[in-house]
Amino acid sequence: HHPSLSNLEVEGQPIAPAASSIALGRRSPFDVGKWLGAHLARPANCFGDGAKDCIFAPYFPPEDPHKFAIVHKVFGASNVNKMLQELPVHQRADAVSSLVYEANARKRDPVYGSVGIISYLQNQISQLQMQLAFAEAELLCIQMQQERALANQHVIDIHEPSSLFCATASQAFLNPST
């Protein structure tokens, strides 16, 4: 059972076969509803010499028409077609996967798309790297203090540079905002 065209929506807006380009915010003559209808039925005129030759068929299955709709909305079917034509066949599935990811990221964040996600993750990485550096410094201080204790230097002088560094590093790690 294939989904009917009357049930398709993008961003909560129905995609009517006759008005799908308008519903998707496109002014191009490409009609998503027409394409989806053709794609769902797999007729001989499916973007090629037949459904088996349709460049979209392997990557946009009829069971998931929303996948094509969102990619078309963001990139345009003709652009995706050109891109896929230029890629070797073995790279096309990964390219479509990336396009779907980026299209969904654009839907969630129209301004930054996947760049916003990347920026957020890079910021998290930087913070974690800083915490790791503090933890490594604290570990080094503890190891130095243990070595001194084993050498019968049980008294730790807080005025000794390495002890002062350890106290400062520990304080900075525990209270990074200060």
PDB file of C-alpha atoms in Angstrom:
ATOM      1  CA  HIS A   1       0.000   0.000   0.000  1.00  0.00           C
ATOM      2  CA  HIS A   2       1.449   3.313  -1.109  1.00  0.00           C
ATOM      3  CA  PRO A   3       0.659   6.597   0.641  1.00  0.00           C
ATOM      4  CA  SER A   4      -1.814   8.720  -1.255  1.00  0.00           C
ATOM      5  CA  LEU A   5      -0.803  12.111  -2.552  1.00  0.00           C
ATOM      6  CA  SER A   6      -3.631  13.752  -0.632  1.00  0.00           C
ATOM      7  CA  ASN A   7      -1.943  12.756   2.658  1.00  0.00           C
ATOM      8  CA  LEU A   8       1.461  14.261   1.888  1.00  0.00           C
ATOM      9  CA  GLU A   9       2.633  17.252   3.881  1.00  0.00           C
ATOM     10  CA  VAL A  10       5.818  19.275   4.166  1.00  0.00           C
ATOM     11  CA  GLU A  11       6.210  21.414   7.262  1.00  0.00           C
ATOM     12  CA  GLY A  12       2.559  20.835   8.099  1.00  0.00           C
ATOM     13  CA  GLN A  13       1.349  22.087   4.703  1.00  0.00           C
ATOM     14  CA  PRO A  14      -0.456  19.633   2.428  1.00  0.00           C
ATOM     15  CA  ILE A  15       1.098  19.003  -0.952  1.00  0.00           C
ATOM     16  CA  ALA A  16      -1.690  18.982  -3.492  1.00  0.00           C
ATOM     17  CA  PRO A  17      -0.694  17.456  -6.819  1.00  0.00           C
ATOM     18  CA  ALA A  18      -1.715  20.550  -8.785  1.00  0.00           C
ATOM     19  CA  ALA A  19      -0.202  23.062  -6.362  1.00  0.00           C
ATOM     20  CA  SER A  20       2.766  21.186  -5.002  1.00  0.00           C
ATOM     21  CA  SER A  21       5.375  23.578  -6.379  1.00  0.00           C
ATOM     22  CA  ILE A  22       3.606  26.462  -4.682  1.00  0.00           C
ATOM     23  CA  ALA A  23       3.092  24.498  -1.446  1.00  0.00           C
ATOM     24  CA  LEU A  24       6.798  23.759  -1.393  1.00  0.00           C
ATOM     25  CA  GLY A  25       7.708  27.397  -1.951  1.00  0.00           C
ATOM     26  CA  ARG A  26       9.061  26.779  -5.455  1.00  0.00           C
ATOM     27  CA  ARG A  27       8.237  28.806  -8.522  1.00  0.00           C
ATOM     28  CA  SER A  28       9.694  26.201 -10.840  1.00  0.00           C
ATOM     29  CA  PRO A  29       7.394  24.290 -13.164  1.00  0.00           C
ATOM     30  CA  PHE A  30       8.437  21.036 -11.486  1.00  0.00           C
ATOM     31  CA  ASP A  31       5.362  19.508  -9.869  1.00  0.00           C
ATOM     32  CA  VAL A  32       6.274  17.401  -6.828  1.00  0.00           C
ATOM     33  CA  GLY A  33       2.845  15.810  -6.703  1.00  0.00           C
ATOM     34  CA  LYS A  34       3.142  14.798 -10.344  1.00  0.00           C
ATOM     35  CA  TRP A  35       6.612  13.405  -9.752  1.00  0.00           C
ATOM     36  CA  LEU A  36       5.548  11.543  -6.634  1.00  0.00           C
ATOM     37  CA  GLY A  37       2.514  10.161  -8.411  1.00  0.00           C
ATOM     38  CA  ALA A  38       4.702   9.002 -11.278  1.00  0.00           C
ATOM     39  CA  HIS A  39       7.263   7.635  -8.903  1.00  0.00           C
ATOM     40  CA  LEU A  40       4.696   5.797  -6.797  1.00  0.00           C
ATOM     41  CA  ALA A  41       3.111   4.211  -9.855  1.00  0.00           C
ATOM     42  CA  ARG A  42       6.470   3.576 -11.570  1.00  0.00           C
ATOM     43  CA  PRO A  43       5.304   4.401 -15.105  1.00  0.00           C
ATOM     44  CA  ALA A  44       7.566   4.336 -18.140  1.00  0.00           C
ATOM     45  CA  ASN A  45       8.148   8.113 -18.026  1.00  0.00           C
ATOM     46  CA  CYS A  46       9.756   8.244 -14.556  1.00  0.00           C
ATOM     47  CA  PHE A  47      12.696  10.635 -15.120  1.00  0.00           C
ATOM     48  CA  GLY A  48      14.349   8.395 -17.647  1.00  0.00           C
ATOM     49  CA  ASP A  49      13.595   5.655 -20.111  1.00  0.00           C
ATOM     50  CA  GLY A  50      11.635   3.832 -17.440  1.00  0.00           C
ATOM     51  CA  ALA A  51      11.419   3.346 -13.685  1.00  0.00           C
ATOM     52  CA  LYS A  52      14.512   1.146 -13.769  1.00  0.00           C
ATOM     53  CA  ASP A  53      16.449   4.061 -15.295  1.00  0.00           C
ATOM     54  CA  CYS A  54      15.075   6.765 -12.976  1.00  0.00           C
ATOM     55  CA  ILE A  55      18.044   8.275 -11.148  1.00  0.00           C
ATOM     56  CA  PHE A  56      15.877   8.958  -8.085  1.00  0.00           C
ATOM     57  CA  ALA A  57      14.276   5.501  -7.829  1.00  0.00           C
ATOM     58  CA  PRO A  58      17.043   3.743  -5.847  1.00  0.00           C
ATOM     59  CA  TYR A  59      17.271   6.562  -3.281  1.00  0.00           C
ATOM     60  CA  PHE A  60      13.695   7.816  -2.899  1.00  0.00           C
ATOM     61  CA  PRO A  61      11.449   4.782  -2.407  1.00  0.00           C
ATOM     62  CA  PRO A  62       7.692   5.112  -2.941  1.00  0.00           C
ATOM     63  CA  GLU A  63       7.124   4.059   0.686  1.00  0.00           C
ATOM     64  CA  ASP A  64       8.777   7.303   1.860  1.00  0.00           C
ATOM     65  CA  PRO A  65       7.558  10.169  -0.368  1.00  0.00           C
ATOM     66  CA  HIS A  66       8.351  12.769   2.313  1.00  0.00           C
ATOM     67  CA  LYS A  67      12.056  12.057   1.841  1.00  0.00           C
ATOM     68  CA  PHE A  68      11.951  13.365  -1.718  1.00  0.00           C
ATOM     69  CA  ALA A  69       9.580  16.215  -0.843  1.00  0.00           C
ATOM     70  CA  ILE A  70      11.932  17.712   1.761  1.00  0.00           C
ATOM     71  CA  VAL A  71      15.004  17.324  -0.465  1.00  0.00           C
ATOM     72  CA  HIS A  72      13.150  18.922  -3.370  1.00  0.00           C
ATOM     73  CA  LYS A  73      11.983  21.799  -1.181  1.00  0.00           C
ATOM     74  CA  VAL A  74      15.512  22.669  -0.068  1.00  0.00           C
ATOM     75  CA  PHE A  75      17.602  21.802  -3.129  1.00  0.00           C
ATOM     76  CA  GLY A  76      15.250  21.423  -6.086  1.00  0.00           C
ATOM     77  CA  ALA A  77      14.776  18.221  -8.051  1.00  0.00           C
ATOM     78  CA  SER A  78      16.746  19.420 -11.067  1.00  0.00           C
ATOM     79  CA  ASN A  79      19.742  20.318  -8.874  1.00  0.00           C
ATOM     80  CA  VAL A  80      19.624  16.933  -7.152  1.00  0.00           C
ATOM     81  CA  ASN A  81      19.299  15.243 -10.541  1.00  0.00           C
ATOM     82  CA  LYS A  82      22.385  17.107 -11.852  1.00  0.00           C
ATOM     83  CA  MET A  83      24.362  16.320  -8.714  1.00  0.00           C
ATOM     84  CA  LEU A  84      23.532  12.624  -8.846  1.00  0.00           C
ATOM     85  CA  GLN A  85      24.370  12.493 -12.566  1.00  0.00           C
ATOM     86  CA  GLU A  86      27.843  13.903 -11.830  1.00  0.00           C
ATOM     87  CA  LEU A  87      28.603  11.412  -9.049  1.00  0.00           C
ATOM     88  CA  PRO A  88      29.810   7.850  -9.491  1.00  0.00           C
ATOM     89  CA  VAL A  89      27.006   5.384  -8.746  1.00  0.00           C
ATOM     90  CA  HIS A  90      28.771   4.073  -5.622  1.00  0.00           C
ATOM     91  CA  GLN A  91      28.698   7.580  -4.042  1.00  0.00           C
ATOM     92  CA  ARG A  92      25.080   8.465  -4.773  1.00  0.00           C
ATOM     93  CA  ALA A  93      23.469   6.777  -1.763  1.00  0.00           C
ATOM     94  CA  ASP A  94      25.786   8.655   0.612  1.00  0.00           C
ATOM     95  CA  ALA A  95      25.095  11.911  -1.232  1.00  0.00           C
ATOM     96  CA  VAL A  96      21.326  11.412  -0.934  1.00  0.00           C
ATOM     97  CA  SER A  97      21.705  10.549   2.744  1.00  0.00           C
ATOM     98  CA  SER A  98      23.633  13.801   3.257  1.00  0.00           C
ATOM     99  CA  LEU A  99      21.054  15.796   1.299  1.00  0.00           C
ATOM    100  CA  VAL A 100      18.225  14.364   3.394  1.00  0.00           C
ATOM    101  CA  TYR A 101      20.140  15.164   6.599  1.00  0.00           C
ATOM    102  CA  GLU A 102      20.863  18.733   5.480  1.00  0.00           C
ATOM    103  CA  ALA A 103      17.276  19.253   4.289  1.00  0.00           C
ATOM    104  CA  ASN A 104      15.928  18.123   7.666  1.00  0.00           C
ATOM    105  CA  ALA A 105      18.477  20.329   9.455  1.00  0.00           C
ATOM    106  CA  ARG A 106      17.300  23.273   7.323  1.00  0.00           C
ATOM    107  CA  LYS A 107      13.708  22.464   8.252  1.00  0.00           C
ATOM    108  CA  ARG A 108      14.594  22.577  11.980  1.00  0.00           C
ATOM    109  CA  ASP A 109      16.899  25.601  11.671  1.00  0.00           C
ATOM    110  CA  PRO A 110      16.278  27.583   8.458  1.00  0.00           C
ATOM    111  CA  VAL A 111      19.113  30.034   9.148  1.00  0.00           C
ATOM    112  CA  TYR A 112      22.020  27.771  10.066  1.00  0.00           C
ATOM    113  CA  GLY A 113      20.938  24.266   9.048  1.00  0.00           C
ATOM    114  CA  SER A 114      23.591  21.665   9.748  1.00  0.00           C
ATOM    115  CA  VAL A 115      26.189  24.397  10.354  1.00  0.00           C
ATOM    116  CA  GLY A 116      24.380  25.234  13.605  1.00  0.00           C
ATOM    117  CA  ILE A 117      24.626  21.601  14.695  1.00  0.00           C
ATOM    118  CA  ILE A 118      28.314  21.473  13.743  1.00  0.00           C
ATOM    119  CA  SER A 119      29.038  24.701  15.629  1.00  0.00           C
ATOM    120  CA  TYR A 120      27.269  23.410  18.737  1.00  0.00           C
ATOM    121  CA  LEU A 121      29.192  20.125  18.632  1.00  0.00           C
ATOM    122  CA  GLN A 122      32.527  21.907  18.058  1.00  0.00           C
ATOM    123  CA  ASN A 123      31.819  24.075  21.109  1.00  0.00           C
ATOM    124  CA  GLN A 124      31.095  20.948  23.160  1.00  0.00           C
ATOM    125  CA  ILE A 125      34.343  19.372  21.946  1.00  0.00           C
ATOM    126  CA  SER A 126      36.311  22.484  22.965  1.00  0.00           C
ATOM    127  CA  GLN A 127      34.767  22.487  26.434  1.00  0.00           C
ATOM    128  CA  LEU A 128      35.455  18.779  26.893  1.00  0.00           C
ATOM    129  CA  GLN A 129      39.049  19.192  25.690  1.00  0.00           C
ATOM    130  CA  MET A 130      39.539  21.973  28.250  1.00  0.00           C
ATOM    131  CA  GLN A 131      38.078  19.802  31.021  1.00  0.00           C
ATOM    132  CA  LEU A 132      40.334  16.941  29.932  1.00  0.00           C
ATOM    133  CA  ALA A 133      43.398  19.214  30.049  1.00  0.00           C
ATOM    134  CA  PHE A 134      42.498  20.317  33.586  1.00  0.00           C
ATOM    135  CA  ALA A 135      41.922  16.705  34.657  1.00  0.00           C
ATOM    136  CA  GLU A 136      45.277  15.670  33.174  1.00  0.00           C
ATOM    137  CA  ALA A 137      47.011  18.561  34.973  1.00  0.00           C
ATOM    138  CA  GLU A 138      45.351  17.593  38.244  1.00  0.00           C
ATOM    139  CA  LEU A 139      46.387  13.964  37.732  1.00  0.00           C
ATOM    140  CA  LEU A 140      49.970  15.069  37.111  1.00  0.00           C
ATOM    141  CA  CYS A 141      49.919  17.107  40.331  1.00  0.00           C
ATOM    142  CA  ILE A 142      48.597  14.155  42.323  1.00  0.00           C
ATOM    143  CA  GLN A 143      51.266  11.888  40.836  1.00  0.00           C
ATOM    144  CA  MET A 144      53.999  14.403  41.733  1.00  0.00           C
ATOM    145  CA  GLN A 145      52.664  14.674  45.296  1.00  0.00           C
ATOM    146  CA  GLN A 146      52.568  10.882  45.636  1.00  0.00           C
ATOM    147  CA  GLU A 147      56.148  10.591  44.403  1.00  0.00           C
ATOM    148  CA  ARG A 148      57.269  13.119  47.031  1.00  0.00           C
ATOM    149  CA  ALA A 149      55.349  11.282  49.749  1.00  0.00           C
ATOM    150  CA  LEU A 150      57.030   8.030  48.769  1.00  0.00           C
ATOM    151  CA  ALA A 151      60.402   9.750  48.992  1.00  0.00           C
ATOM    152  CA  ASN A 152      59.593  10.548  52.641  1.00  0.00           C
ATOM    153  CA  GLN A 153      58.656  14.124  51.914  1.00  0.00           C
ATOM    154  CA  HIS A 154      55.335  13.909  53.740  1.00  0.00           C
ATOM    155  CA  VAL A 155      55.032  17.666  54.219  1.00  0.00           C
ATOM    156  CA  ILE A 156      53.648  19.475  51.217  1.00  0.00           C
ATOM    157  CA  ASP A 157      54.743  23.082  51.041  1.00  0.00           C
ATOM    158  CA  ILE A 158      51.959  25.161  49.490  1.00  0.00           C
ATOM    159  CA  HIS A 159      54.548  27.791  48.571  1.00  0.00           C
ATOM    160  CA  GLU A 160      56.434  25.314  46.383  1.00  0.00           C
ATOM    161  CA  PRO A 161      55.663  26.169  42.727  1.00  0.00           C
ATOM    162  CA  SER A 162      54.377  22.698  41.779  1.00  0.00           C
ATOM    163  CA  SER A 163      52.041  22.569  44.803  1.00  0.00           C
ATOM    164  CA  LEU A 164      50.756  26.070  44.060  1.00  0.00           C
ATOM    165  CA  PHE A 165      50.145  25.054  40.445  1.00  0.00           C
ATOM    166  CA  CYS A 166      48.245  21.970  41.576  1.00  0.00           C
ATOM    167  CA  ALA A 167      46.065  23.983  43.940  1.00  0.00           C
ATOM    168  CA  THR A 168      45.358  26.536  41.195  1.00  0.00           C
ATOM    169  CA  ALA A 169      44.640  23.845  38.589  1.00  0.00           C
ATOM    170  CA  SER A 170      42.322  21.995  40.966  1.00  0.00           C
ATOM    171  CA  GLN A 171      40.456  25.186  41.809  1.00  0.00           C
ATOM    172  CA  ALA A 172      40.117  26.084  38.123  1.00  0.00           C
ATOM    173  CA  PHE A 173      38.840  22.607  37.299  1.00  0.00           C
ATOM    174  CA  LEU A 174      36.285  22.639  40.108  1.00  0.00           C
ATOM    175  CA  ASN A 175      35.156  26.218  39.360  1.00  0.00           C
ATOM    176  CA  PRO A 176      35.831  26.877  35.660  1.00  0.00           C
ATOM    177  CA  SER A 177      33.813  30.127  35.679  1.00  0.00           C
ATOM    178  CA  THR A 178      36.095  31.834  38.213  1.00  0.00           C
TER     179      THR A 178
END
